[in-house]
Amino acid sequence: MDFSASSKLFELAKKIIPGGVNSPVRACRSVGCDPVFIARASGSTLWDADGNEYVDFVSSWGPMIVGHAHPEIVAAVSLAAASGTSFGAPTPKEIDLASMVVEALPSIEKVRFVNSGTEATMSAVRLARGYTGRKVVIKFDGCYHGHADSFLVKAGSGVLTLGIPGSPGVPEDIVKHTVSIPYNDVSVMERTLRDKVLDIACVIVEPIAGNMGCVPPQPGFLEKLRELTSELGIVLIFDEVITGFRLGYGGAQHYYNILPDLTCLGKIIGGGLPVGAYGGKAEIMNLVAPDGPVYQAGTLSGNPLAMAAGIATLKILQKPGFYEQLNAKADRFADELRGVAKRTGMDVRLNRVESMMTSFFTKEPVTHFESAMHADTKRYAQHYRQMLNGGIYLAPSQFEVAFISAAQSDDDLEKTLKMTEWSFKKLLEK
Ligand code: KE4
């Protein structure tokens, strides 16, 4: 494939944008190649600046569950834009999308829109601290909740000592109130939550981890977390930025039948435009300004174009059979993918929940951060590059999720399986 136009663009971008990208993972550093610059997309297809065509499995990291440039979403955003792009004042569409969210997720009685997943989780943690009057946040190794200071702690910093900054610029006296413990480890979780020394305000968890690759909760893990947080008066925050409206219309909390106290959303509810949200029990949400003292604000929160895109997206997801068809397609694809691995003798562990999945290049089970780190990232990088040259656009990191979207056709998936078989055989020759 010719990537010359993308290379020229990348050189230009690097001169004025850190790393040439507006989010680090897009720089493709972990897969040993330069990023392609996307010119346009439609349905399941991306076209880069050189005109190369790809079947998209990144889905803009989750939002594009119905596919790119969906006519109903494009029409809704175009119509909204013609009436003005932002007012900094309440609009009817915010009520419409808020009503859809409240109706979809019974644990949410009130919801506040923000502009990103990070804003949602950052605000939810501030609210939990304000509501409980406590300071400590418990998170799990390998779970990512955006780039707010409180979350940027080194993995494992909780079991050994309190939070250690995971990035320069994050003061120790911020992250010392964050404890990160192993995902799926019930005994460490119970010991930590019962630790009288810790003044715990909340636990924030990805109900299905998506940021160390796809790592589903072990049976009983979320149930025990809910039981303990209820018993100890700790706010349970489900970070459903990925899983919200992904697994089904009710997200992971419906899928696992566990109601958190607060939920964070993003990605799909914006239909590709910048939207995040946090919501939950009215008793807690009523503390949010201007009703209550917990401050949070945003110039573009509830933006009319973003609301229009979110409403149009959720209307498509509400259509009868949407998730049944999506998840059945994902089932078929995963079975075939396992068949390819078996046929070629490639050691991969496919972790999947419905339409989100990760093929870890390891033969060991991947159930937490430590085991995910055993994956062969070099082999993943080679696979990524081979698939990209074959017209398949995967996540440029072993520790991300591949998404099945409603737009991928059987031909797309057939082509992907054939390319995967070719790539696995080539990797095994080395
Ligand atoms: P944003 O601030 O990027 O909108 O959302 C942060 C966030 C919060 N919670 C979860 C569970 C998330 O997955 C994310 C962001 N996800 C990553 C990819 N897994 C975004 C990609 C990127 O950082 O460029």
Coordinates of C-alpha atoms and ligand atoms in Angstrom, one line a residue:
M1 CA 0.0 0.0 0.0
D2 CA 1.1 3.6 -0.7
F3 CA 1.1 5.7 2.5
S4 CA 3.0 8.7 1.0
A5 CA 0.2 11.2 1.5
S6 CA -0.3 10.2 5.1
S7 CA 3.5 10.4 5.7
K8 CA 3.6 13.9 4.4
L9 CA 0.6 14.9 6.6
F10 CA 2.3 13.3 9.6
E11 CA 5.5 15.3 9.0
L12 CA 3.4 18.5 8.9
A13 CA 1.3 17.5 11.9
K14 CA 4.4 16.7 14.0
K15 CA 5.6 20.3 13.6
I16 CA 2.6 21.8 15.3
I17 CA 0.8 19.0 17.2
P18 CA 2.6 17.0 20.0
G19 CA 3.4 13.7 18.3
G20 CA 1.4 14.8 15.3
V21 CA -1.8 13.5 17.0
N22 CA -4.5 14.7 19.3
S23 CA -4.5 11.6 21.4
P24 CA -1.4 9.5 22.1
V25 CA -2.6 6.0 21.0
R26 CA -3.3 7.4 17.5
A27 CA 0.5 7.8 16.9
C28 CA 0.8 4.0 16.5
R29 CA 4.0 4.0 18.5
S30 CA 3.3 0.6 20.0
V31 CA 2.7 -1.1 16.6
G32 CA 5.9 0.3 15.0
C33 CA 4.5 2.3 12.1
D34 CA 3.3 5.8 11.3
P35 CA -0.5 6.5 11.5
V36 CA -2.6 6.7 8.4
F37 CA -4.6 9.9 8.1
I38 CA -8.2 9.3 7.6
A39 CA -9.9 11.3 4.8
R40 CA -13.4 10.0 5.1
A41 CA -15.5 7.1 6.2
S42 CA -18.9 5.5 5.4
G43 CA -20.5 2.5 6.9
S44 CA -17.8 0.0 7.9
T45 CA -15.2 1.6 5.5
L46 CA -12.4 4.1 6.1
W47 CA -10.4 5.8 3.3
D48 CA -7.1 7.3 4.1
A49 CA -5.4 10.3 2.5
D50 CA -3.8 8.0 -0.1
G51 CA -7.2 6.5 -1.0
N52 CA -6.5 3.2 0.7
E53 CA -9.6 1.5 1.9
Y54 CA -10.0 -0.3 5.2
V55 CA -12.6 -2.4 7.1
D56 CA -12.9 -0.5 10.4
F57 CA -12.7 -2.4 13.7
V58 CA -11.8 0.6 15.9
S59 CA -15.1 2.4 15.4
S60 CA -13.5 5.6 16.7
W61 CA -12.8 3.6 19.9
G62 CA -16.5 2.6 20.3
P63 CA -18.9 5.4 19.3
M64 CA -19.5 4.2 15.7
I65 CA -21.6 1.2 16.6
V66 CA -24.1 1.9 13.8
G67 CA -21.3 2.7 11.3
H68 CA -19.8 5.8 9.9
A69 CA -21.8 8.7 8.2
H70 CA -25.1 7.0 9.0
P71 CA -27.6 8.9 6.9
E72 CA -30.0 9.4 9.9
I73 CA -27.2 10.8 12.1
V74 CA -25.8 13.0 9.3
A75 CA -29.3 14.4 8.6
A76 CA -29.9 15.1 12.3
V77 CA -26.6 16.9 12.8
S78 CA -27.0 18.9 9.5
L79 CA -30.5 20.0 10.5
A80 CA -29.3 21.0 14.0
A81 CA -26.3 22.9 12.6
A82 CA -28.6 25.0 10.3
S83 CA -30.3 26.3 13.5
G84 CA -27.1 27.3 15.2
T85 CA -24.1 25.3 16.6
S86 CA -24.1 26.4 20.2
F87 CA -26.0 28.7 22.5
G88 CA -24.6 28.3 26.0
A89 CA -28.2 28.0 27.1
P90 CA -30.6 25.1 27.8
T91 CA -32.2 23.5 24.7
P92 CA -35.0 21.0 24.2
K93 CA -32.7 18.4 22.8
E94 CA -30.9 18.1 26.1
I95 CA -34.1 17.0 27.7
D96 CA -34.7 14.5 24.9
L97 CA -31.4 12.8 25.2
A98 CA -31.5 12.9 29.0
S99 CA -34.9 11.2 28.9
M100 CA -33.6 8.5 26.6
V101 CA -30.6 7.8 29.0
V102 CA -32.8 7.8 32.1
E103 CA -35.3 5.5 30.4
A104 CA -32.5 3.1 29.3
L105 CA -30.7 2.9 32.6
P106 CA -33.0 2.6 35.7
S107 CA -30.0 3.3 38.0
I108 CA -29.9 6.8 36.5
E109 CA -32.6 9.2 37.9
K110 CA -30.7 12.3 36.9
V111 CA -28.0 12.9 34.4
R112 CA -25.6 15.7 33.5
F113 CA -24.0 16.0 30.1
V114 CA -20.4 16.9 29.6
N115 CA -18.0 16.8 26.7
S116 CA -15.9 13.7 27.2
G117 CA -15.6 10.4 29.1
T118 CA -12.8 12.0 31.2
E119 CA -15.1 14.9 32.2
A120 CA -17.7 12.4 33.1
T121 CA -15.5 10.2 35.4
M122 CA -13.7 13.2 36.9
S123 CA -17.0 14.8 37.8
A124 CA -18.5 11.6 39.1
V125 CA -15.5 11.1 41.5
R126 CA -15.7 14.7 42.7
L127 CA -19.4 14.2 43.3
A128 CA -18.8 10.9 45.2
R129 CA -16.2 12.7 47.4
G130 CA -18.6 15.6 48.0
Y131 CA -21.5 13.2 48.8
T132 CA -19.5 11.1 51.3
G133 CA -17.2 13.7 52.6
R134 CA -14.4 11.1 52.1
K135 CA -11.3 11.3 49.9
V136 CA -10.0 7.9 48.7
V137 CA -10.9 6.6 45.2
I138 CA -10.4 2.9 44.5
K139 CA -9.7 1.9 40.9
F140 CA -8.4 -1.3 39.3
D141 CA -5.1 -2.0 37.6
G142 CA -5.5 -1.9 33.8
C143 CA -8.8 0.1 34.0
Y144 CA -8.6 3.5 32.3
H145 CA -11.1 6.3 33.2
G146 CA -9.6 9.2 31.2
H147 CA -6.7 11.5 32.0
A148 CA -7.9 13.4 35.1
D149 CA -5.1 13.6 37.7
S150 CA -6.8 11.3 40.2
F151 CA -6.7 8.4 37.7
L152 CA -3.1 8.7 36.5
V153 CA -1.6 6.4 39.1
K154 CA 0.8 3.5 38.5
A155 CA -0.8 0.1 38.3
G156 CA -0.5 -1.8 41.5
S157 CA 0.3 1.4 43.5
G158 CA -2.5 0.5 45.9
V159 CA -1.6 -2.9 47.2
L160 CA 2.0 -1.9 48.0
T161 CA 1.6 1.8 48.9
L162 CA -0.9 4.6 48.1
G163 CA -1.1 6.1 44.6
I164 CA 2.1 6.8 42.8
P165 CA 1.9 9.3 39.9
G166 CA 1.6 7.5 36.6
S167 CA 2.6 10.7 34.7
P168 CA 4.8 13.7 35.4
G169 CA 2.7 16.8 36.3
V170 CA 0.5 14.7 38.6
P171 CA 1.2 15.8 42.2
E172 CA 1.7 13.0 44.7
D173 CA -0.7 14.7 47.1
I174 CA -3.4 14.2 44.5
V175 CA -2.8 10.6 43.7
K176 CA -2.1 9.6 47.3
H177 CA -5.9 9.5 47.6
T178 CA -6.1 6.9 44.8
V179 CA -5.6 3.2 45.4
S180 CA -5.3 0.9 42.4
I181 CA -5.9 -2.8 43.1
P182 CA -6.0 -5.9 40.8
Y183 CA -9.1 -6.4 38.7
N184 CA -11.0 -9.6 39.3
D185 CA -9.3 -10.2 42.7
V186 CA -12.1 -10.5 45.2
S187 CA -10.0 -11.1 48.3
V188 CA -7.7 -8.0 47.7
M189 CA -10.8 -6.0 46.9
E190 CA -12.6 -7.0 50.1
R191 CA -9.4 -6.4 52.2
T192 CA -9.0 -3.0 50.7
L193 CA -12.6 -1.9 51.0
R194 CA -12.7 -3.0 54.6
D195 CA -9.4 -1.3 55.5
K196 CA -10.4 1.1 58.2
V197 CA -7.5 3.4 57.6
L198 CA -8.7 4.2 54.1
D199 CA -11.3 6.9 54.0
I200 CA -13.0 5.5 50.9
A201 CA -15.4 7.7 48.9
C202 CA -15.9 5.6 45.9
V203 CA -14.9 2.7 43.8
I204 CA -14.8 3.3 40.0
V205 CA -14.7 0.3 37.7
E206 CA -15.1 -0.6 34.1
P207 CA -17.7 -3.4 34.5
I208 CA -16.0 -5.0 31.5
A209 CA -12.4 -3.8 31.3
G210 CA -11.7 -2.4 27.8
N211 CA -8.4 -0.6 28.3
M212 CA -6.1 -3.5 29.0
G213 CA -7.8 -5.2 26.1
C214 CA -11.2 -6.8 26.7
V215 CA -11.2 -8.4 30.2
P216 CA -14.6 -9.5 31.4
P217 CA -15.5 -9.6 35.1
Q218 CA -15.1 -13.0 36.6
P219 CA -18.3 -14.5 38.0
G220 CA -19.1 -12.9 41.3
F221 CA -16.6 -10.1 41.0
L222 CA -19.1 -7.3 40.3
E223 CA -21.7 -8.8 42.6
K224 CA -19.2 -8.8 45.5
L225 CA -18.2 -5.2 44.7
R226 CA -21.8 -4.1 44.8
E227 CA -22.4 -6.0 48.1
L228 CA -19.4 -4.5 49.8
T229 CA -19.9 -0.9 48.6
S230 CA -23.5 -1.1 49.7
E231 CA -22.5 -2.5 53.1
L232 CA -19.8 0.1 53.6
G233 CA -21.6 3.2 52.3
I234 CA -19.1 3.5 49.4
V235 CA -20.3 5.0 46.2
L236 CA -20.0 2.5 43.3
I237 CA -19.3 4.2 40.0
F238 CA -19.6 2.1 36.8
D239 CA -17.5 3.6 34.1
E240 CA -19.7 2.6 31.1
V241 CA -18.0 5.0 28.6
I242 CA -17.3 1.9 26.5
T243 CA -20.0 -0.5 27.6
G244 CA -22.9 2.0 27.7
F245 CA -25.3 1.1 24.9
R246 CA -22.6 -1.3 23.5
L247 CA -23.6 -4.7 25.0
G248 CA -27.3 -3.9 24.8
Y249 CA -29.5 -0.9 25.2
G250 CA -29.1 -1.2 29.0
G251 CA -25.3 -1.4 29.0
A252 CA -23.3 -3.6 31.4
Q253 CA -25.5 -2.8 34.4
H254 CA -28.4 -4.4 32.6
Y255 CA -26.3 -7.2 31.2
Y256 CA -25.0 -8.2 34.6
N257 CA -28.1 -7.0 36.5
I258 CA -26.1 -4.8 38.9
L259 CA -27.1 -1.3 39.7
P260 CA -24.3 1.2 40.5
D261 CA -24.8 4.4 42.4
L262 CA -23.3 6.5 39.6
T263 CA -22.7 5.7 35.9
C264 CA -20.4 7.4 33.5
L265 CA -21.2 7.4 29.8
G266 CA -19.6 8.7 26.6
K267 CA -18.7 7.5 23.1
I268 CA -21.9 5.9 21.7
I269 CA -24.3 8.5 23.4
G270 CA -22.6 11.2 21.2
G271 CA -22.8 9.2 18.0
G272 CA -19.3 10.4 17.2
L273 CA -19.6 13.9 18.5
P274 CA -18.1 15.0 21.8
V275 CA -20.4 13.9 24.6
G276 CA -19.9 12.4 28.0
A277 CA -22.4 12.1 30.8
Y278 CA -22.6 11.1 34.5
G279 CA -25.8 10.2 36.3
G280 CA -27.3 8.2 39.1
K281 CA -29.5 8.4 42.1
A282 CA -31.3 11.8 42.5
E283 CA -30.1 11.8 46.2
I284 CA -26.5 12.0 44.9
M285 CA -27.1 14.0 41.7
N286 CA -29.0 16.7 43.6
L287 CA -25.6 17.8 45.1
V288 CA -24.4 18.9 41.7
A289 CA -24.4 22.7 41.1
P290 CA -26.5 24.7 40.8
D291 CA -28.9 22.5 43.0
G292 CA -26.0 21.6 45.3
P293 CA -22.5 22.6 46.3
V294 CA -20.5 20.2 44.1
Y295 CA -19.3 22.3 41.2
Q296 CA -19.1 21.2 37.6
A297 CA -19.6 23.2 34.4
G298 CA -18.9 23.3 30.7
T299 CA -19.3 25.8 27.9
L300 CA -20.3 23.2 25.3
S301 CA -22.1 20.7 27.6
G302 CA -25.3 19.6 26.0
N303 CA -24.2 21.0 22.6
P304 CA -27.2 20.9 20.2
L305 CA -25.3 19.1 17.4
A306 CA -23.9 16.5 19.8
M307 CA -27.3 16.0 21.3
A308 CA -28.8 15.6 17.8
A309 CA -26.2 13.0 17.0
G310 CA -26.8 11.1 20.3
I311 CA -30.6 11.1 19.9
A312 CA -30.3 9.9 16.3
T313 CA -27.9 7.1 17.3
L314 CA -30.0 5.9 20.2
K315 CA -33.1 5.9 18.0
I316 CA -31.3 3.5 15.7
L317 CA -30.2 1.3 18.6
Q318 CA -33.8 1.1 19.8
K319 CA -35.0 -0.5 16.6
P320 CA -36.2 -4.1 17.1
G321 CA -33.5 -6.7 16.6
F322 CA -30.6 -4.2 16.5
Y323 CA -28.6 -5.9 19.2
E324 CA -29.7 -9.4 18.4
Q325 CA -28.3 -9.0 14.9
L326 CA -25.2 -7.2 16.0
N327 CA -24.4 -9.8 18.7
A328 CA -25.2 -12.8 16.5
K329 CA -22.8 -11.4 13.9
A330 CA -20.2 -11.0 16.6
D331 CA -20.8 -14.6 17.8
R332 CA -20.3 -15.9 14.3
F333 CA -17.1 -13.9 13.7
A334 CA -15.6 -14.9 17.0
D335 CA -16.2 -18.6 16.3
E336 CA -14.6 -18.3 12.9
L337 CA -11.7 -16.3 14.4
R338 CA -11.1 -19.1 17.0
G339 CA -11.2 -21.5 14.1
V340 CA -8.5 -19.6 12.2
A341 CA -6.3 -19.6 15.3
K342 CA -6.8 -23.4 15.7
R343 CA -6.2 -24.2 12.1
T344 CA -3.0 -22.1 11.9
G345 CA -1.8 -23.1 15.4
M346 CA -1.5 -19.5 16.5
D347 CA -1.6 -19.0 20.3
V348 CA -4.2 -16.3 20.8
R349 CA -6.7 -15.8 23.7
L350 CA -9.9 -14.3 22.4
N351 CA -11.6 -12.4 25.2
R352 CA -15.1 -11.2 24.2
V353 CA -18.4 -9.8 25.5
E354 CA -20.9 -9.5 22.6
S355 CA -19.5 -7.0 20.1
M356 CA -16.3 -6.0 22.0
M357 CA -13.3 -8.3 21.8
T358 CA -9.5 -8.6 22.0
S359 CA -7.2 -11.3 20.6
F360 CA -4.3 -11.5 23.0
F361 CA -1.2 -13.0 21.6
T362 CA -0.7 -15.4 24.5
K363 CA -1.8 -18.9 25.3
E364 CA -2.5 -18.1 29.0
P365 CA -5.9 -16.9 30.1
V366 CA -6.1 -13.1 30.4
T367 CA -8.2 -12.2 33.5
H368 CA -6.4 -9.2 34.9
F369 CA -3.6 -6.6 34.2
E370 CA -0.7 -8.9 35.0
S371 CA -1.9 -11.6 32.7
A372 CA -2.7 -9.1 29.9
M373 CA 0.9 -7.9 30.2
H374 CA 2.1 -11.3 29.2
A375 CA 0.7 -10.8 25.7
D376 CA 3.3 -10.7 22.9
T377 CA 3.1 -7.1 21.9
K378 CA 5.8 -7.5 19.2
R379 CA 3.8 -10.1 17.5
Y380 CA 0.6 -8.0 17.8
A381 CA 2.5 -5.1 16.2
Q382 CA 3.5 -7.3 13.3
H383 CA 0.0 -8.6 12.9
Y384 CA -1.3 -5.0 13.0
R385 CA 1.0 -3.9 10.2
Q386 CA 0.2 -6.9 8.1
M387 CA -3.6 -6.4 8.6
L388 CA -3.3 -2.7 7.8
N389 CA -1.6 -3.5 4.5
G390 CA -4.3 -6.0 3.8
G391 CA -7.0 -3.3 4.3
I392 CA -8.1 -4.2 7.8
Y393 CA -8.0 -1.4 10.4
L394 CA -7.4 -2.8 13.9
A395 CA -6.6 -0.9 17.2
P396 CA -3.0 0.2 17.1
S397 CA -2.4 -1.4 20.5
Q398 CA -2.6 -5.0 21.9
F399 CA -4.4 -3.4 24.9
E400 CA -7.4 -2.1 23.2
V401 CA -10.7 -3.5 22.0
A402 CA -11.9 -4.5 18.5
F403 CA -15.5 -3.6 17.9
I404 CA -18.1 -5.3 15.6
S405 CA -20.4 -2.6 14.2
A406 CA -23.8 -2.9 12.6
A407 CA -22.2 -1.7 9.3
Q408 CA -19.7 -4.5 8.8
S409 CA -21.0 -6.9 6.1
D410 CA -20.5 -10.6 5.9
D411 CA -18.0 -9.9 3.0
D412 CA -16.1 -7.5 5.3
L413 CA -15.8 -10.2 8.0
E414 CA -15.0 -12.9 5.5
K415 CA -12.2 -10.7 4.1
T416 CA -11.0 -10.0 7.6
L417 CA -10.9 -13.7 8.5
K418 CA -8.9 -14.5 5.3
M419 CA -6.4 -11.7 6.0
T420 CA -6.1 -13.0 9.6
E421 CA -5.3 -16.5 8.4
W422 CA -2.7 -15.1 6.0
S423 CA -1.2 -12.9 8.8
F424 CA -1.1 -15.7 11.4
K425 CA 0.6 -18.1 8.9
K426 CA 3.2 -15.3 8.0
L427 CA 3.8 -14.7 11.7
L428 CA 4.4 -18.3 12.4
E429 CA 6.9 -18.6 9.6
K430 CA 9.2 -16.1 11.4
Ligands
KE4_1 P1 -12.5 10.3 26.7 O1 -12.0 11.4 27.7 O2 -11.3 9.8 25.9 O3 -13.7 10.7 25.9 O4 -12.9 9.1 27.6 C1 -12.0 8.6 28.6 C2 -12.4 7.1 28.9 C3 -13.1 6.9 30.1 N1 -13.5 5.6 30.4 C4 -13.3 4.6 29.6 C5 -13.7 3.2 30.0 C6 -12.6 4.8 28.3 O5 -12.3 3.7 27.5 C7 -12.2 6.1 28.0 C8 -11.4 6.4 26.7 N2 -11.1 5.3 25.9 C9 -9.9 5.4 25.1 C10 -9.7 4.0 24.3 N3 -9.9 2.9 25.0 C11 -10.0 6.5 24.1 C12 -9.0 6.5 23.0 C13 -8.0 7.6 23.2 O6 -7.5 7.8 24.4 O7 -7.6 8.2 22.2

